[in-house]
PDB file of C-alpha atoms in Angstrom:
ATOM      1  CA  UNK A   1       0.022  -0.008  -0.022  1.00 51.00           C
ATOM      2  CA  UNK A   2       2.960   2.286   0.507  1.00 58.00           C
ATOM      3  CA  UNK A   3       3.796   2.067  -3.236  1.00 60.00           C
ATOM      4  CA  UNK A   4       0.201   2.629  -4.154  1.00 57.00           C
ATOM      5  CA  UNK A   5      -0.089   5.784  -1.954  1.00 56.00           C
ATOM      6  CA  UNK A   6       3.095   7.102  -3.482  1.00 58.00           C
ATOM      7  CA  UNK A   7       1.925   6.416  -6.990  1.00 59.00           C
ATOM      8  CA  UNK A   8      -1.416   8.074  -6.386  1.00 64.00           C
ATOM      9  CA  UNK A   9       0.271  11.426  -5.786  1.00 63.00           C
ATOM     10  CA  UNK A  10      -0.835  13.076  -9.118  1.00 62.00           C
ATOM     11  CA  UNK A  11       1.612  15.897 -10.098  1.00 65.00           C
ATOM     12  CA  UNK A  12       0.481  16.998 -13.524  1.00 73.00           C
ATOM     13  CA  UNK A  13      -1.139  16.063 -16.857  1.00 78.00           C
ATOM     14  CA  UNK A  14       1.170  15.977 -19.875  1.00 79.00           C
ATOM     15  CA  UNK A  15       0.760  15.402 -23.622  1.00 82.00           C
ATOM     16  CA  UNK A  16       1.753  12.025 -24.917  1.00 80.00           C
ATOM     17  CA  UNK A  17       1.362  11.430 -28.636  1.00 80.00           C
ATOM     18  CA  UNK A  18      -2.039  12.783 -29.699  1.00 79.00           C
ATOM     19  CA  UNK A  19      -3.539  12.533 -26.172  1.00 80.00           C
ATOM     20  CA  UNK A  20      -2.871  13.466 -22.582  1.00 80.00           C
ATOM     21  CA  UNK A  21      -1.957  11.211 -19.645  1.00 77.00           C
ATOM     22  CA  UNK A  22      -1.669  11.587 -15.868  1.00 73.00           C
ATOM     23  CA  UNK A  23       1.842  11.939 -14.376  1.00 71.00           C
ATOM     24  CA  UNK A  24       2.474  10.304 -11.021  1.00 65.00           C
ATOM     25  CA  UNK A  25       5.859  10.891  -9.362  1.00 56.00           C
ATOM     26  CA  UNK A  26       6.800   8.530  -6.464  1.00 50.00           C
ATOM     27  CA  UNK A  27       9.329   9.823  -3.993  1.00 43.00           C
ATOM     28  CA  UNK A  28      11.923   7.142  -4.833  1.00 43.00           C
ATOM     29  CA  UNK A  29      12.906   5.302  -7.974  1.00 42.00           C
ATOM     30  CA  UNK A  30      11.831   1.668  -8.272  1.00 45.00           C
ATOM     31  CA  UNK A  31      13.964   0.642 -11.225  1.00 46.00           C
ATOM     32  CA  UNK A  32      15.205   2.449 -14.324  1.00 49.00           C
ATOM     33  CA  UNK A  33      16.973   5.269 -12.426  1.00 49.00           C
ATOM     34  CA  UNK A  34      19.367   6.239  -9.702  1.00 52.00           C
ATOM     35  CA  UNK A  35      18.461   5.090  -6.132  1.00 49.00           C
ATOM     36  CA  UNK A  36      16.687   7.842  -4.245  1.00 48.00           C
ATOM     37  CA  UNK A  37      15.849   9.683  -7.497  1.00 50.00           C
ATOM     38  CA  UNK A  38      12.215  10.470  -8.242  1.00 51.00           C
ATOM     39  CA  UNK A  39      10.964   8.848 -11.433  1.00 55.00           C
ATOM     40  CA  UNK A  40       8.085  10.100 -13.582  1.00 60.00           C
ATOM     41  CA  UNK A  41       5.324   7.522 -14.101  1.00 62.00           C
ATOM     42  CA  UNK A  42       2.668   7.926 -16.759  1.00 68.00           C
ATOM     43  CA  UNK A  43      -0.103   5.489 -16.057  1.00 66.00           C
ATOM     44  CA  UNK A  44      -3.711   4.949 -17.148  1.00 68.00           C
ATOM     45  CA  UNK A  45      -5.939   5.878 -19.998  1.00 70.00           C
ATOM     46  CA  UNK A  46      -5.204   8.588 -22.512  1.00 76.00           C
ATOM     47  CA  UNK A  47      -7.620  11.545 -22.789  1.00 77.00           C
ATOM     48  CA  UNK A  48      -8.334  13.538 -25.928  1.00 80.00           C
ATOM     49  CA  UNK A  49      -7.716  17.035 -24.300  1.00 79.00           C
ATOM     50  CA  UNK A  50      -5.783  18.287 -21.292  1.00 80.00           C
ATOM     51  CA  UNK A  51      -8.879  19.916 -19.708  1.00 75.00           C
ATOM     52  CA  UNK A  52     -10.861  16.693 -19.727  1.00 72.00           C
ATOM     53  CA  UNK A  53      -7.837  14.806 -18.263  1.00 74.00           C
ATOM     54  CA  UNK A  54      -7.448  17.327 -15.435  1.00 73.00           C
ATOM     55  CA  UNK A  55     -11.141  17.172 -14.588  1.00 68.00           C
ATOM     56  CA  UNK A  56     -11.532  13.390 -14.750  1.00 67.00           C
ATOM     57  CA  UNK A  57      -8.346  12.723 -12.760  1.00 69.00           C
ATOM     58  CA  UNK A  58      -9.252  15.128  -9.956  1.00 65.00           C
ATOM     59  CA  UNK A  59      -6.658  17.834 -10.629  1.00 64.00           C
ATOM     60  CA  UNK A  60      -9.242  20.627 -10.385  1.00 67.00           C
ATOM     61  CA  UNK A  61     -12.883  21.523  -9.914  1.00 72.00           C
ATOM     62  CA  UNK A  62     -15.067  22.997 -12.641  1.00 75.00           C
ATOM     63  CA  UNK A  63     -17.559  25.742 -11.890  1.00 80.00           C
ATOM     64  CA  UNK A  64     -19.951  27.612 -14.235  1.00 82.00           C
ATOM     65  CA  UNK A  65     -21.221  31.067 -13.416  1.00 85.00           C
ATOM     66  CA  UNK A  66     -24.877  32.096 -14.114  1.00 82.00           C
ATOM     67  CA  UNK A  67     -24.584  35.233 -16.288  1.00 85.00           C
ATOM     68  CA  UNK A  68     -27.785  36.737 -14.830  1.00 86.00           C
ATOM     69  CA  UNK A  69     -27.428  36.003 -11.119  1.00 87.00           C
ATOM     70  CA  UNK A  70     -23.621  35.663 -10.897  1.00 86.00           C
ATOM     71  CA  UNK A  71     -24.148  32.444  -8.878  1.00 84.00           C
ATOM     72  CA  UNK A  72     -21.403  29.814  -9.447  1.00 83.00           C
ATOM     73  CA  UNK A  73     -22.451  26.200  -9.838  1.00 79.00           C
ATOM     74  CA  UNK A  74     -20.202  23.277  -9.193  1.00 76.00           C
ATOM     75  CA  UNK A  75     -20.226  21.112 -12.256  1.00 74.00           C
ATOM     76  CA  UNK A  76     -17.304  18.797 -11.422  1.00 70.00           C
ATOM     77  CA  UNK A  77     -15.673  18.211  -8.050  1.00 67.00           C
ATOM     78  CA  UNK A  78     -12.977  15.860  -9.463  1.00 64.00           C
ATOM     79  CA  UNK A  79     -11.869  12.532  -8.144  1.00 65.00           C
ATOM     80  CA  UNK A  80     -10.048   9.362  -9.156  1.00 69.00           C
ATOM     81  CA  UNK A  81     -12.151   6.800 -11.001  1.00 74.00           C
ATOM     82  CA  UNK A  82     -12.135   3.115 -10.177  1.00 78.00           C
ATOM     83  CA  UNK A  83     -11.040   2.418 -13.682  1.00 76.00           C
ATOM     84  CA  UNK A  84      -7.971   4.571 -13.368  1.00 75.00           C
ATOM     85  CA  UNK A  85      -7.208   3.216  -9.903  1.00 79.00           C
ATOM     86  CA  UNK A  86      -7.316  -0.266 -11.570  1.00 81.00           C
ATOM     87  CA  UNK A  87      -4.738   0.898 -14.105  1.00 76.00           C
ATOM     88  CA  UNK A  88      -2.453   2.156 -11.309  1.00 75.00           C
ATOM     89  CA  UNK A  89      -2.804  -1.164  -9.474  1.00 79.00           C
ATOM     90  CA  UNK A  90      -1.996  -3.153 -12.643  1.00 79.00           C
ATOM     91  CA  UNK A  91       1.159  -1.029 -13.269  1.00 73.00           C
ATOM     92  CA  UNK A  92       2.260  -1.882  -9.719  1.00 74.00           C
ATOM     93  CA  UNK A  93       1.552  -5.539 -10.166  1.00 82.00           C
ATOM     94  CA  UNK A  94      -1.032  -5.430  -7.457  1.00 82.00           C
ATOM     95  CA  UNK A  95      -4.149  -7.641  -7.786  1.00 87.00           C
ATOM     96  CA  UNK A  96      -7.372  -5.696  -7.792  1.00 87.00           C
ATOM     97  CA  UNK A  97     -10.256  -8.013  -8.622  1.00 89.00           C
ATOM     98  CA  UNK A  98     -13.433  -6.643 -10.155  1.00 82.00           C
ATOM     99  CA  UNK A  99     -15.408  -7.710  -7.134  1.00 84.00           C
ATOM    100  CA  UNK A 100     -13.262  -5.498  -4.919  1.00 88.00           C
ATOM    101  CA  UNK A 101     -13.600  -2.640  -7.444  1.00 85.00           C
ATOM    102  CA  UNK A 102     -17.407  -2.965  -7.213  1.00 81.00           C
ATOM    103  CA  UNK A 103     -17.318  -2.933  -3.350  1.00 85.00           C
ATOM    104  CA  UNK A 104     -15.120   0.147  -3.336  1.00 83.00           C
ATOM    105  CA  UNK A 105     -17.437   1.946  -5.808  1.00 81.00           C
ATOM    106  CA  UNK A 106     -20.565   1.013  -3.843  1.00 80.00           C
ATOM    107  CA  UNK A 107     -19.112   2.173  -0.496  1.00 82.00           C
ATOM    108  CA  UNK A 108     -17.209   5.275  -1.541  1.00 78.00           C
ATOM    109  CA  UNK A 109     -18.058   6.105  -5.110  1.00 75.00           C
ATOM    110  CA  UNK A 110     -20.072   9.056  -6.387  1.00 75.00           C
ATOM    111  CA  UNK A 111     -21.746   9.821  -9.689  1.00 74.00           C
ATOM    112  CA  UNK A 112     -20.090  11.556 -12.569  1.00 70.00           C
ATOM    113  CA  UNK A 113     -23.208  13.735 -13.035  1.00 75.00           C
ATOM    114  CA  UNK A 114     -22.579  17.352 -12.024  1.00 77.00           C
ATOM    115  CA  UNK A 115     -23.747  18.178  -8.398  1.00 80.00           C
ATOM    116  CA  UNK A 116     -25.919  21.015  -9.689  1.00 80.00           C
ATOM    117  CA  UNK A 117     -27.745  18.516 -12.010  1.00 84.00           C
ATOM    118  CA  UNK A 118     -28.308  15.971  -9.276  1.00 86.00           C
ATOM    119  CA  UNK A 119     -29.599  18.632  -6.962  1.00 87.00           C
ATOM    120  CA  UNK A 120     -32.043  19.845  -9.592  1.00 89.00           C
ATOM    121  CA  UNK A 121     -33.208  16.279 -10.282  1.00 90.00           C
ATOM    122  CA  UNK A 122     -33.783  15.629  -6.592  1.00 91.00           C
ATOM    123  CA  UNK A 123     -35.914  18.819  -6.380  1.00 93.00           C
ATOM    124  CA  UNK A 124     -38.031  17.569  -9.271  1.00 94.00           C
ATOM    125  CA  UNK A 125     -38.759  14.305  -7.597  1.00 91.00           C
ATOM    126  CA  UNK A 126     -39.193  15.616  -4.001  1.00 92.00           C
ATOM    127  CA  UNK A 127     -40.605  19.123  -4.281  1.00 93.00           C
ATOM    128  CA  UNK A 128     -42.460  18.890  -7.676  1.00 93.00           C
ATOM    129  CA  UNK A 129     -43.415  15.264  -7.021  1.00 91.00           C
ATOM    130  CA  UNK A 130     -42.408  14.000 -10.471  1.00 95.00           C
ATOM    131  CA  UNK A 131     -41.911  10.288 -10.783  1.00 92.00           C
ATOM    132  CA  UNK A 132     -38.864   8.605 -12.349  1.00 92.00           C
ATOM    133  CA  UNK A 133     -40.836   5.985 -14.276  1.00 90.00           C
ATOM    134  CA  UNK A 134     -37.987   3.543 -14.572  1.00 90.00           C
ATOM    135  CA  UNK A 135     -37.138   3.580 -10.861  1.00 87.00           C
ATOM    136  CA  UNK A 136     -40.811   3.495  -9.870  1.00 87.00           C
ATOM    137  CA  UNK A 137     -41.576   0.546 -12.048  1.00 87.00           C
ATOM    138  CA  UNK A 138     -38.461  -1.590 -11.740  1.00 87.00           C
ATOM    139  CA  UNK A 139     -37.166  -0.669  -8.293  1.00 85.00           C
ATOM    140  CA  UNK A 140     -33.333  -0.602  -8.069  1.00 84.00           C
ATOM    141  CA  UNK A 141     -31.909  -3.197 -10.589  1.00 89.00           C
ATOM    142  CA  UNK A 142     -28.175  -3.140 -10.884  1.00 88.00           C
ATOM    143  CA  UNK A 143     -26.239  -1.335 -13.628  1.00 90.00           C
ATOM    144  CA  UNK A 144     -29.035  -0.621 -16.051  1.00 92.00           C
ATOM    145  CA  UNK A 145     -27.149   1.981 -17.983  1.00 91.00           C
ATOM    146  CA  UNK A 146     -28.081   3.925 -21.152  1.00 90.00           C
ATOM    147  CA  UNK A 147     -24.752   5.538 -22.158  1.00 90.00           C
ATOM    148  CA  UNK A 148     -21.280   4.007 -22.636  1.00 90.00           C
ATOM    149  CA  UNK A 149     -17.981   5.360 -23.861  1.00 82.00           C
ATOM    150  CA  UNK A 150     -17.672   3.865 -27.310  1.00 82.00           C
ATOM    151  CA  UNK A 151     -14.016   4.800 -27.758  1.00 74.00           C
ATOM    152  CA  UNK A 152     -12.963   2.292 -25.061  1.00 75.00           C
ATOM    153  CA  UNK A 153     -15.763  -0.214 -25.859  1.00 83.00           C
ATOM    154  CA  UNK A 154     -17.113   0.296 -22.391  1.00 85.00           C
ATOM    155  CA  UNK A 155     -20.437  -1.157 -23.355  1.00 89.00           C
ATOM    156  CA  UNK A 156     -18.972  -4.625 -23.606  1.00 89.00           C
ATOM    157  CA  UNK A 157     -18.018  -4.507 -19.933  1.00 87.00           C
ATOM    158  CA  UNK A 158     -21.175  -2.478 -19.119  1.00 89.00           C
ATOM    159  CA  UNK A 159     -19.310   0.374 -17.584  1.00 84.00           C
ATOM    160  CA  UNK A 160     -21.589   3.315 -18.183  1.00 87.00           C
ATOM    161  CA  UNK A 161     -24.127   5.858 -16.850  1.00 86.00           C
ATOM    162  CA  UNK A 162     -27.773   6.229 -16.919  1.00 88.00           C
ATOM    163  CA  UNK A 163     -28.539   9.573 -18.629  1.00 86.00           C
ATOM    164  CA  UNK A 164     -32.069   9.021 -19.927  1.00 88.00           C
ATOM    165  CA  UNK A 165     -34.972   9.704 -17.687  1.00 90.00           C
ATOM    166  CA  UNK A 166     -38.749   9.905 -18.229  1.00 91.00           C
ATOM    167  CA  UNK A 167     -40.436  11.959 -15.566  1.00 94.00           C
ATOM    168  CA  UNK A 168     -44.177  12.249 -15.211  1.00 93.00           C
ATOM    169  CA  UNK A 169     -46.618  13.721 -12.607  1.00 93.00           C
ATOM    170  CA  UNK A 170     -47.153  11.379  -9.709  1.00 90.00           C
ATOM    171  CA  UNK A 171     -50.992  11.388 -10.018  1.00 90.00           C
ATOM    172  CA  UNK A 172     -50.744  10.807 -13.775  1.00 90.00           C
ATOM    173  CA  UNK A 173     -48.456   7.832 -13.200  1.00 90.00           C
ATOM    174  CA  UNK A 174     -50.640   6.240 -10.608  1.00 88.00           C
ATOM    175  CA  UNK A 175     -53.742   6.600 -12.732  1.00 88.00           C
ATOM    176  CA  UNK A 176     -52.271   5.263 -15.989  1.00 87.00           C
ATOM    177  CA  UNK A 177     -49.397   2.945 -15.301  1.00 82.00           C
ATOM    178  CA  UNK A 178     -49.873  -0.735 -14.281  1.00 77.00           C
ATOM    179  CA  UNK A 179     -46.977  -2.370 -12.455  1.00 74.00           C
ATOM    180  CA  UNK A 180     -47.708  -5.638 -14.225  1.00 74.00           C
ATOM    181  CA  UNK A 181     -46.579  -4.048 -17.494  1.00 76.00           C
ATOM    182  CA  UNK A 182     -43.040  -3.742 -16.158  1.00 80.00           C
ATOM    183  CA  UNK A 183     -40.805  -6.701 -16.921  1.00 84.00           C
ATOM    184  CA  UNK A 184     -36.965  -6.599 -16.840  1.00 86.00           C
ATOM    185  CA  UNK A 185     -35.199  -8.679 -19.508  1.00 87.00           C
ATOM    186  CA  UNK A 186     -31.890 -10.536 -19.367  1.00 88.00           C
ATOM    187  CA  UNK A 187     -32.418 -12.828 -16.414  1.00 88.00           C
ATOM    188  CA  UNK A 188     -32.047 -16.545 -16.508  1.00 87.00           C
ATOM    189  CA  UNK A 189     -31.887 -19.615 -14.180  1.00 86.00           C
ATOM    190  CA  UNK A 190     -28.414 -18.420 -12.856  1.00 88.00           C
ATOM    191  CA  UNK A 191     -29.103 -14.758 -12.305  1.00 89.00           C
ATOM    192  CA  UNK A 192     -32.327 -12.791 -11.864  1.00 89.00           C
ATOM    193  CA  UNK A 193     -33.396  -9.873 -14.062  1.00 89.00           C
ATOM    194  CA  UNK A 194     -32.356  -7.300 -11.452  1.00 90.00           C
ATOM    195  CA  UNK A 195     -28.780  -8.571 -11.404  1.00 91.00           C
ATOM    196  CA  UNK A 196     -25.584  -7.011 -12.868  1.00 88.00           C
ATOM    197  CA  UNK A 197     -25.225 -10.185 -15.019  1.00 91.00           C
ATOM    198  CA  UNK A 198     -28.622  -9.547 -16.603  1.00 91.00           C
ATOM    199  CA  UNK A 199     -27.757  -5.897 -17.207  1.00 92.00           C
ATOM    200  CA  UNK A 200     -24.490  -7.000 -18.964  1.00 91.00           C
ATOM    201  CA  UNK A 201     -26.488  -9.393 -21.211  1.00 91.00           C
ATOM    202  CA  UNK A 202     -28.854  -6.578 -22.270  1.00 91.00           C
ATOM    203  CA  UNK A 203     -26.042  -4.107 -22.836  1.00 91.00           C
ATOM    204  CA  UNK A 204     -24.122  -6.439 -25.115  1.00 89.00           C
ATOM    205  CA  UNK A 205     -27.107  -8.153 -26.807  1.00 81.00           C
ATOM    206  CA  UNK A 206     -25.832 -11.498 -25.385  1.00 72.00           C
ATOM    207  CA  UNK A 207     -29.227 -12.888 -24.416  1.00 60.00           C
TER     208      UNK A 207
END
C-alpha cells in the first residue's frame, strides 16, 4: 500500500502522442533510475484534451457562473475513477479483482453527473413530485445504463451511466401505469433480471 499511496500522488497532466496522460511521481525510484531519485510515471488511460484529463483525474474543480445572477455552480468536483485506480494497481503488479472494485465503488463512489444537476433532479422528484418512471416501475436493478464510452468499448463490460430519464406527474403515473406491465429482461436460471449479469447481457445483446 505504500507504493500505491506514493503512486497516487498526481503531479500533472502531460501530452503523450495525440492525447494526454496523468503523471505520477513517487518519492523514490523503483528501477530504471538512480536510487533515491524520483521517477516520472505515466499511467492509465489517454484523454483527448488536457482539460478533460485534469477534470476526470481530480486535478481541479469546474464551476460555471450564471450570467444573470452571478451564482457559481459546481459542475465537477474531481476525483479518481475506479477504472484509473485499476490501471495504477496493474502497473504496480497489485491484484485488484473486479469484485473488490465494485465494493469500493458501492461504498465510496459518487456519480459523474454534476452536483448542480443531481440537486435539480432531486428537487423535481421531492418538491415537484415528479416520478422517475424507470425507478418507480423496476425498483433498483443493478447497472441498467443507457450511455457508454464507445472509444474504449465500455459497453462490452457494461461500464456506463444512466442519462435517460422519463419523468411524469405522480398522479398521472398512478392513474395510468400498471406495475404488471413492467418486466425486466436478461435474467435466466443463474441470475435474476435485477442482477448485474442480466444488465450486462442486455447491454451487449448477449441474451
